[in-house]
GROMACS .gro file of N, CA and C in nm:
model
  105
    1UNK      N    1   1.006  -0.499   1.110
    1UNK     CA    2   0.905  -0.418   1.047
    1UNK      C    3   0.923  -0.271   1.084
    2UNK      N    4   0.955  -0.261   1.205
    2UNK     CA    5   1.009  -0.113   1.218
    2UNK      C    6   1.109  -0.047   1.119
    3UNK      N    7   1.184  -0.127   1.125
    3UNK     CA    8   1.292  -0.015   1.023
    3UNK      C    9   1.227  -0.018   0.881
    4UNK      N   10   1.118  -0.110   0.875
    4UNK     CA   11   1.088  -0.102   0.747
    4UNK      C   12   0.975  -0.022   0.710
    5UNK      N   13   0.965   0.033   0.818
    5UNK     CA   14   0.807   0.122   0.771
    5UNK      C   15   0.847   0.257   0.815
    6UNK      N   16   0.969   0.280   0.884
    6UNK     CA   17   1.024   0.444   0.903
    6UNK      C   18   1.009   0.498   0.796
    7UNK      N   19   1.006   0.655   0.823
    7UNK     CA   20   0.918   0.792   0.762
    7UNK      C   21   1.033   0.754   0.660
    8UNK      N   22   1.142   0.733   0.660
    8UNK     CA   23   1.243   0.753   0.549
    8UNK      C   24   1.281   0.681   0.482
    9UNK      N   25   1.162   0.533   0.468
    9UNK     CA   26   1.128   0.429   0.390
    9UNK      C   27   1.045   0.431   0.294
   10UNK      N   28   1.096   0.438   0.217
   10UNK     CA   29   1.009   0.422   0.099
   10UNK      C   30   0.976   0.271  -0.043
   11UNK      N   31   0.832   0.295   0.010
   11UNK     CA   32   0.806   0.177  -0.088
   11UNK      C   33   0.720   0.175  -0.214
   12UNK      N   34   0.685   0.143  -0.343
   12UNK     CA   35   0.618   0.195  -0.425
   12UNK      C   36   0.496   0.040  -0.348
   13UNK      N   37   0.355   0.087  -0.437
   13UNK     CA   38   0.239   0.044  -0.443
   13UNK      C   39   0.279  -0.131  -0.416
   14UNK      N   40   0.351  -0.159  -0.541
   14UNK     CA   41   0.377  -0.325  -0.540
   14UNK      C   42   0.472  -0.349  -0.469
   15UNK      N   43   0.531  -0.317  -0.417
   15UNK     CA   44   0.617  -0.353  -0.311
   15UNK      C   45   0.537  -0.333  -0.157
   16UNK      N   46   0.516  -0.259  -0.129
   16UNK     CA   47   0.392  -0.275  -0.021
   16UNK      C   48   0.239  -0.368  -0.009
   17UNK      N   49   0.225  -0.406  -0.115
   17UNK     CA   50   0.176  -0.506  -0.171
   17UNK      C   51   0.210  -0.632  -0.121
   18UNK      N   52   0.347  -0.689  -0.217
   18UNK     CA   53   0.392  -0.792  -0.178
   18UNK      C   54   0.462  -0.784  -0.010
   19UNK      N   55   0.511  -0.695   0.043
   19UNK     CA   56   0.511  -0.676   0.172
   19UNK      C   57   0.413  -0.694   0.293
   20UNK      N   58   0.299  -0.680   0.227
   20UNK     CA   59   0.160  -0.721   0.302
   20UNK      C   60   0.109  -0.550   0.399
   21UNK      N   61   0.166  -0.467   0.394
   21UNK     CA   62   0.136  -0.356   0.447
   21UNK      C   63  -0.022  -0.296   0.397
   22UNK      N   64  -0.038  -0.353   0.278
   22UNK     CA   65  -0.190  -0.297   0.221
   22UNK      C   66  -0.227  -0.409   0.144
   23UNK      N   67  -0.345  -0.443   0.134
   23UNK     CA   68  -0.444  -0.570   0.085
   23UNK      C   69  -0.452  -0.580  -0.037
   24UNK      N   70  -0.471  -0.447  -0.099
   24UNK     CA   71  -0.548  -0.396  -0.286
   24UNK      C   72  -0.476  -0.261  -0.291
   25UNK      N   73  -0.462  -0.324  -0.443
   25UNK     CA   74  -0.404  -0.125  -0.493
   25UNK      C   75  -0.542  -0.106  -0.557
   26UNK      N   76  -0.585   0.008  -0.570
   26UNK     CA   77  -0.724   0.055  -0.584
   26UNK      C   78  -0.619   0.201  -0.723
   27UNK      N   79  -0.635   0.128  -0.837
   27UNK     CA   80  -0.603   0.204  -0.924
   27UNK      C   81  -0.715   0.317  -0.987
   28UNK      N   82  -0.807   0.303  -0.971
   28UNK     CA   83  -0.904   0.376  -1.041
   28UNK      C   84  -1.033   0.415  -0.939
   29UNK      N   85  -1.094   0.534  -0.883
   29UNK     CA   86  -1.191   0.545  -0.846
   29UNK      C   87  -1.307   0.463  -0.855
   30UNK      N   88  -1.342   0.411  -0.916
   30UNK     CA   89  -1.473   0.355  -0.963
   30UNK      C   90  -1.396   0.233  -0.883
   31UNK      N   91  -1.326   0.143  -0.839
   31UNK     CA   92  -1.294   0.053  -0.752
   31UNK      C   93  -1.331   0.107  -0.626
   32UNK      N   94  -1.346   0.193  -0.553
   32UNK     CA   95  -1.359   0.213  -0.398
   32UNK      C   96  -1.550   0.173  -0.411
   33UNK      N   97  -1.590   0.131  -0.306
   33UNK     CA   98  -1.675   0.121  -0.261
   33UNK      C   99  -1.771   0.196  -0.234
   34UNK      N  100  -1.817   0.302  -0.188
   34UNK     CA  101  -1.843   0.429  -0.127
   34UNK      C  102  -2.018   0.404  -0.101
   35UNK      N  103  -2.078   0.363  -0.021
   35UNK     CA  104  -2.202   0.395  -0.008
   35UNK      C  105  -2.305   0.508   0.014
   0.00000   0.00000   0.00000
């Protein structure tokens, strides 16, 4: 996971995704939560 998350790694949205690094892509404002 280290070499895979160095500054000079790059991953788009769905690939970090299926990587498990982030849960939800939050395409549109009105998706965030915000209380």
């Amino acid at each position: 996971m280290k070499k895979d998350t160095d500054r000079n790694f790059w991953m788009s949205p769905a690939e970090a995704l299926d990587y498990g690094i982030v849960g939800k892509l939050i395409t549109h404002y009105d998706e965030l939560k915000l209380d």
